[in-house]
């Protein structure tokens, strides 16, 4: 056993649900997916990045995404949710924190997530400044 002190380790959890509707582009995990329908929301409604944002905010005790990016604020209308993650990364850094890994689960019947997994991992690992093997994307249906 090492006598090294264990650094503080924090874990956060996030959840998000948006309705799929026609006439919107679909963005999941920071990746635009051709689908014919998109998620309804004030920003780009990327449930993957929103859940990640809430998990990160949870880990640093900083509330939730709605407190930082009000859906009433016109600045965030149609916003790329990557900017939420970028801002939260600055909050993490202010607390001298760093992200070690992210594990994201999509629950949906369609589209299939598998073909987009690699692109999501690349995008999210870039946003978090960590290697691709520290980002995991999972998917399940409600079957
Ligand atoms: Mg959301």
PDB file of C-alpha atoms and ligand atoms in Angstrom:
ATOM      1  CA  UNK A   1       0.000   0.000   0.000  1.00  0.00           C
ATOM      2  CA  UNK A   2       1.215   3.422  -0.929  1.00  0.00           C
ATOM      3  CA  UNK A   3       1.254   6.187   1.648  1.00  0.00           C
ATOM      4  CA  UNK A   4       0.451   8.749  -1.029  1.00  0.00           C
ATOM      5  CA  UNK A   5      -2.583  10.813  -0.096  1.00  0.00           C
ATOM      6  CA  UNK A   6      -5.583  10.096  -2.292  1.00  0.00           C
ATOM      7  CA  UNK A   7      -6.625  13.205  -4.238  1.00  0.00           C
ATOM      8  CA  UNK A   8     -10.209  14.308  -3.819  1.00  0.00           C
ATOM      9  CA  UNK A   9     -12.354  12.416  -6.291  1.00  0.00           C
ATOM     10  CA  UNK A  10     -15.785  13.682  -7.188  1.00  0.00           C
ATOM     11  CA  UNK A  11     -18.496  12.159  -9.331  1.00  0.00           C
ATOM     12  CA  UNK A  12     -21.504  13.905 -10.863  1.00  0.00           C
ATOM     13  CA  UNK A  13     -24.583  12.608 -12.580  1.00  0.00           C
ATOM     14  CA  UNK A  14     -26.668  14.140 -15.320  1.00  0.00           C
ATOM     15  CA  UNK A  15     -29.852  13.311 -17.141  1.00  0.00           C
ATOM     16  CA  UNK A  16     -31.747  14.851 -19.997  1.00  0.00           C
ATOM     17  CA  UNK A  17     -34.785  14.168 -22.125  1.00  0.00           C
ATOM     18  CA  UNK A  18     -36.034  16.098 -25.157  1.00  0.00           C
ATOM     19  CA  UNK A  19     -38.814  15.292 -27.635  1.00  0.00           C
ATOM     20  CA  UNK A  20     -37.953  14.310 -31.226  1.00  0.00           C
ATOM     21  CA  UNK A  21     -39.815  16.530 -33.669  1.00  0.00           C
ATOM     22  CA  UNK A  22     -39.748  17.146 -37.421  1.00  0.00           C
ATOM     23  CA  UNK A  23     -38.034  20.218 -38.792  1.00  0.00           C
ATOM     24  CA  UNK A  24     -35.097  20.337 -36.382  1.00  0.00           C
ATOM     25  CA  UNK A  25     -31.543  19.225 -36.934  1.00  0.00           C
ATOM     26  CA  UNK A  26     -30.437  16.382 -34.683  1.00  0.00           C
ATOM     27  CA  UNK A  27     -27.297  16.927 -32.624  1.00  0.00           C
ATOM     28  CA  UNK A  28     -26.177  14.207 -30.220  1.00  0.00           C
ATOM     29  CA  UNK A  29     -22.924  14.159 -28.316  1.00  0.00           C
ATOM     30  CA  UNK A  30     -21.773  17.219 -30.254  1.00  0.00           C
ATOM     31  CA  UNK A  31     -22.276  15.495 -33.597  1.00  0.00           C
ATOM     32  CA  UNK A  32     -24.903  16.432 -36.172  1.00  0.00           C
ATOM     33  CA  UNK A  33     -26.719  13.305 -37.328  1.00  0.00           C
ATOM     34  CA  UNK A  34     -28.845  13.208 -40.482  1.00  0.00           C
ATOM     35  CA  UNK A  35     -32.179  11.886 -39.246  1.00  0.00           C
ATOM     36  CA  UNK A  36     -35.145  13.880 -40.578  1.00  0.00           C
ATOM     37  CA  UNK A  37     -36.158  14.788 -37.040  1.00  0.00           C
ATOM     38  CA  UNK A  38     -34.376  16.666 -34.294  1.00  0.00           C
ATOM     39  CA  UNK A  39     -34.713  17.296 -30.587  1.00  0.00           C
ATOM     40  CA  UNK A  40     -36.950  20.134 -29.494  1.00  0.00           C
ATOM     41  CA  UNK A  41     -35.300  22.655 -27.205  1.00  0.00           C
ATOM     42  CA  UNK A  42     -34.082  26.204 -26.768  1.00  0.00           C
ATOM     43  CA  UNK A  43     -30.459  25.424 -27.645  1.00  0.00           C
ATOM     44  CA  UNK A  44     -29.482  22.685 -30.090  1.00  0.00           C
ATOM     45  CA  UNK A  45     -31.094  20.344 -27.507  1.00  0.00           C
ATOM     46  CA  UNK A  46     -28.122  17.972 -27.471  1.00  0.00           C
ATOM     47  CA  UNK A  47     -29.205  15.632 -24.681  1.00  0.00           C
ATOM     48  CA  UNK A  48     -25.772  14.032 -24.543  1.00  0.00           C
ATOM     49  CA  UNK A  49     -23.890  17.247 -23.881  1.00  0.00           C
ATOM     50  CA  UNK A  50     -26.649  18.519 -21.570  1.00  0.00           C
ATOM     51  CA  UNK A  51     -26.432  15.396 -19.407  1.00  0.00           C
ATOM     52  CA  UNK A  52     -22.635  15.718 -19.418  1.00  0.00           C
ATOM     53  CA  UNK A  53     -22.924  19.405 -18.455  1.00  0.00           C
ATOM     54  CA  UNK A  54     -25.163  18.538 -15.499  1.00  0.00           C
ATOM     55  CA  UNK A  55     -22.810  15.764 -14.403  1.00  0.00           C
ATOM     56  CA  UNK A  56     -19.852  18.153 -14.481  1.00  0.00           C
ATOM     57  CA  UNK A  57     -21.779  20.832 -12.593  1.00  0.00           C
ATOM     58  CA  UNK A  58     -22.855  18.211 -10.080  1.00  0.00           C
ATOM     59  CA  UNK A  59     -19.278  17.151  -9.468  1.00  0.00           C
ATOM     60  CA  UNK A  60     -18.194  20.704  -8.635  1.00  0.00           C
ATOM     61  CA  UNK A  61     -21.334  21.549  -6.658  1.00  0.00           C
ATOM     62  CA  UNK A  62     -22.399  24.240  -9.111  1.00  0.00           C
ATOM     63  CA  UNK A  63     -26.077  23.562  -9.672  1.00  0.00           C
ATOM     64  CA  UNK A  64     -27.517  22.640 -13.029  1.00  0.00           C
ATOM     65  CA  UNK A  65     -27.388  23.699 -16.648  1.00  0.00           C
ATOM     66  CA  UNK A  66     -30.573  25.798 -16.395  1.00  0.00           C
ATOM     67  CA  UNK A  67     -28.991  28.008 -13.713  1.00  0.00           C
ATOM     68  CA  UNK A  68     -25.999  28.754 -15.912  1.00  0.00           C
ATOM     69  CA  UNK A  69     -27.726  28.881 -19.297  1.00  0.00           C
ATOM     70  CA  UNK A  70     -31.308  29.972 -18.813  1.00  0.00           C
ATOM     71  CA  UNK A  71     -33.714  28.746 -21.493  1.00  0.00           C
ATOM     72  CA  UNK A  72     -35.190  32.266 -21.320  1.00  0.00           C
ATOM     73  CA  UNK A  73     -31.892  33.822 -22.421  1.00  0.00           C
ATOM     74  CA  UNK A  74     -31.945  34.562 -26.144  1.00  0.00           C
ATOM     75  CA  UNK A  75     -28.160  34.156 -26.295  1.00  0.00           C
ATOM     76  CA  UNK A  76     -28.637  30.396 -26.042  1.00  0.00           C
ATOM     77  CA  UNK A  77     -31.327  30.105 -28.687  1.00  0.00           C
ATOM     78  CA  UNK A  78     -30.173  27.427 -31.103  1.00  0.00           C
ATOM     79  CA  UNK A  79     -26.796  27.461 -29.342  1.00  0.00           C
ATOM     80  CA  UNK A  80     -24.198  24.792 -29.969  1.00  0.00           C
ATOM     81  CA  UNK A  81     -24.148  22.978 -26.612  1.00  0.00           C
ATOM     82  CA  UNK A  82     -20.373  22.654 -26.922  1.00  0.00           C
ATOM     83  CA  UNK A  83     -20.188  26.210 -25.594  1.00  0.00           C
ATOM     84  CA  UNK A  84     -21.902  25.062 -22.388  1.00  0.00           C
ATOM     85  CA  UNK A  85     -19.241  22.394 -21.887  1.00  0.00           C
ATOM     86  CA  UNK A  86     -16.470  24.891 -22.672  1.00  0.00           C
ATOM     87  CA  UNK A  87     -17.838  27.295 -20.065  1.00  0.00           C
ATOM     88  CA  UNK A  88     -18.211  24.557 -17.454  1.00  0.00           C
ATOM     89  CA  UNK A  89     -14.617  23.500 -18.127  1.00  0.00           C
ATOM     90  CA  UNK A  90     -13.581  26.996 -17.001  1.00  0.00           C
ATOM     91  CA  UNK A  91     -15.608  26.492 -13.784  1.00  0.00           C
ATOM     92  CA  UNK A  92     -13.911  23.123 -13.213  1.00  0.00           C
ATOM     93  CA  UNK A  93     -10.495  24.725 -13.773  1.00  0.00           C
ATOM     94  CA  UNK A  94     -11.328  27.532 -11.296  1.00  0.00           C
ATOM     95  CA  UNK A  95     -11.858  24.845  -8.666  1.00  0.00           C
ATOM     96  CA  UNK A  96      -8.513  23.310  -9.634  1.00  0.00           C
ATOM     97  CA  UNK A  97     -10.387  20.297 -10.913  1.00  0.00           C
ATOM     98  CA  UNK A  98      -9.801  18.188 -13.952  1.00  0.00           C
ATOM     99  CA  UNK A  99     -11.971  15.730 -15.750  1.00  0.00           C
ATOM    100  CA  UNK A 100     -10.739  12.155 -15.640  1.00  0.00           C
ATOM    101  CA  UNK A 101     -13.423  10.434 -17.674  1.00  0.00           C
ATOM    102  CA  UNK A 102     -16.959  10.709 -18.993  1.00  0.00           C
ATOM    103  CA  UNK A 103     -19.462   7.916 -19.537  1.00  0.00           C
ATOM    104  CA  UNK A 104     -22.615   8.808 -21.459  1.00  0.00           C
ATOM    105  CA  UNK A 105     -25.620   6.598 -22.192  1.00  0.00           C
ATOM    106  CA  UNK A 106     -28.172   7.397 -24.889  1.00  0.00           C
ATOM    107  CA  UNK A 107     -31.586   5.789 -24.565  1.00  0.00           C
ATOM    108  CA  UNK A 108     -33.370   5.855 -27.916  1.00  0.00           C
ATOM    109  CA  UNK A 109     -34.890   3.613 -30.561  1.00  0.00           C
ATOM    110  CA  UNK A 110     -33.600   5.738 -33.436  1.00  0.00           C
ATOM    111  CA  UNK A 111     -31.199   6.839 -34.723  1.00  0.00           C
ATOM    112  CA  UNK A 112     -28.671   4.103 -34.121  1.00  0.00           C
ATOM    113  CA  UNK A 113     -25.864   5.574 -32.035  1.00  0.00           C
ATOM    114  CA  UNK A 114     -23.155   3.054 -32.994  1.00  0.00           C
ATOM    115  CA  UNK A 115     -22.233   4.585 -36.348  1.00  0.00           C
ATOM    116  CA  UNK A 116     -21.691   7.972 -34.650  1.00  0.00           C
ATOM    117  CA  UNK A 117     -19.925   6.769 -31.521  1.00  0.00           C
ATOM    118  CA  UNK A 118     -16.406   7.432 -32.741  1.00  0.00           C
ATOM    119  CA  UNK A 119     -17.226  10.984 -33.850  1.00  0.00           C
ATOM    120  CA  UNK A 120     -18.884  11.693 -30.484  1.00  0.00           C
ATOM    121  CA  UNK A 121     -15.892  10.344 -28.567  1.00  0.00           C
ATOM    122  CA  UNK A 122     -13.567  12.532 -30.638  1.00  0.00           C
ATOM    123  CA  UNK A 123     -15.703  15.628 -30.131  1.00  0.00           C
ATOM    124  CA  UNK A 124     -16.264  15.139 -26.392  1.00  0.00           C
ATOM    125  CA  UNK A 125     -12.692  14.128 -25.577  1.00  0.00           C
ATOM    126  CA  UNK A 126     -11.601  17.301 -27.380  1.00  0.00           C
ATOM    127  CA  UNK A 127     -13.991  19.444 -25.346  1.00  0.00           C
ATOM    128  CA  UNK A 128     -12.828  17.853 -22.095  1.00  0.00           C
ATOM    129  CA  UNK A 129      -9.137  17.860 -23.006  1.00  0.00           C
ATOM    130  CA  UNK A 130      -8.752  14.159 -22.309  1.00  0.00           C
ATOM    131  CA  UNK A 131      -7.773  11.175 -24.418  1.00  0.00           C
ATOM    132  CA  UNK A 132     -10.406   9.275 -26.376  1.00  0.00           C
ATOM    133  CA  UNK A 133     -10.128   6.204 -24.151  1.00  0.00           C
ATOM    134  CA  UNK A 134     -11.441   8.314 -21.254  1.00  0.00           C
ATOM    135  CA  UNK A 135     -14.759   8.973 -22.988  1.00  0.00           C
ATOM    136  CA  UNK A 136     -17.318   6.202 -23.266  1.00  0.00           C
ATOM    137  CA  UNK A 137     -20.523   6.352 -25.263  1.00  0.00           C
ATOM    138  CA  UNK A 138     -23.171   3.728 -24.611  1.00  0.00           C
ATOM    139  CA  UNK A 139     -26.601   3.284 -26.136  1.00  0.00           C
ATOM    140  CA  UNK A 140     -29.664   1.252 -25.357  1.00  0.00           C
ATOM    141  CA  UNK A 141     -33.256   1.102 -26.503  1.00  0.00           C
ATOM    142  CA  UNK A 142     -36.329   0.820 -24.296  1.00  0.00           C
ATOM    143  CA  UNK A 143     -37.050  -2.660 -25.673  1.00  0.00           C
TER     144      UNK A 143
HETATM  145 MG1  LIG B   1     -31.600  19.716 -22.223  1.00  0.00          MG
END
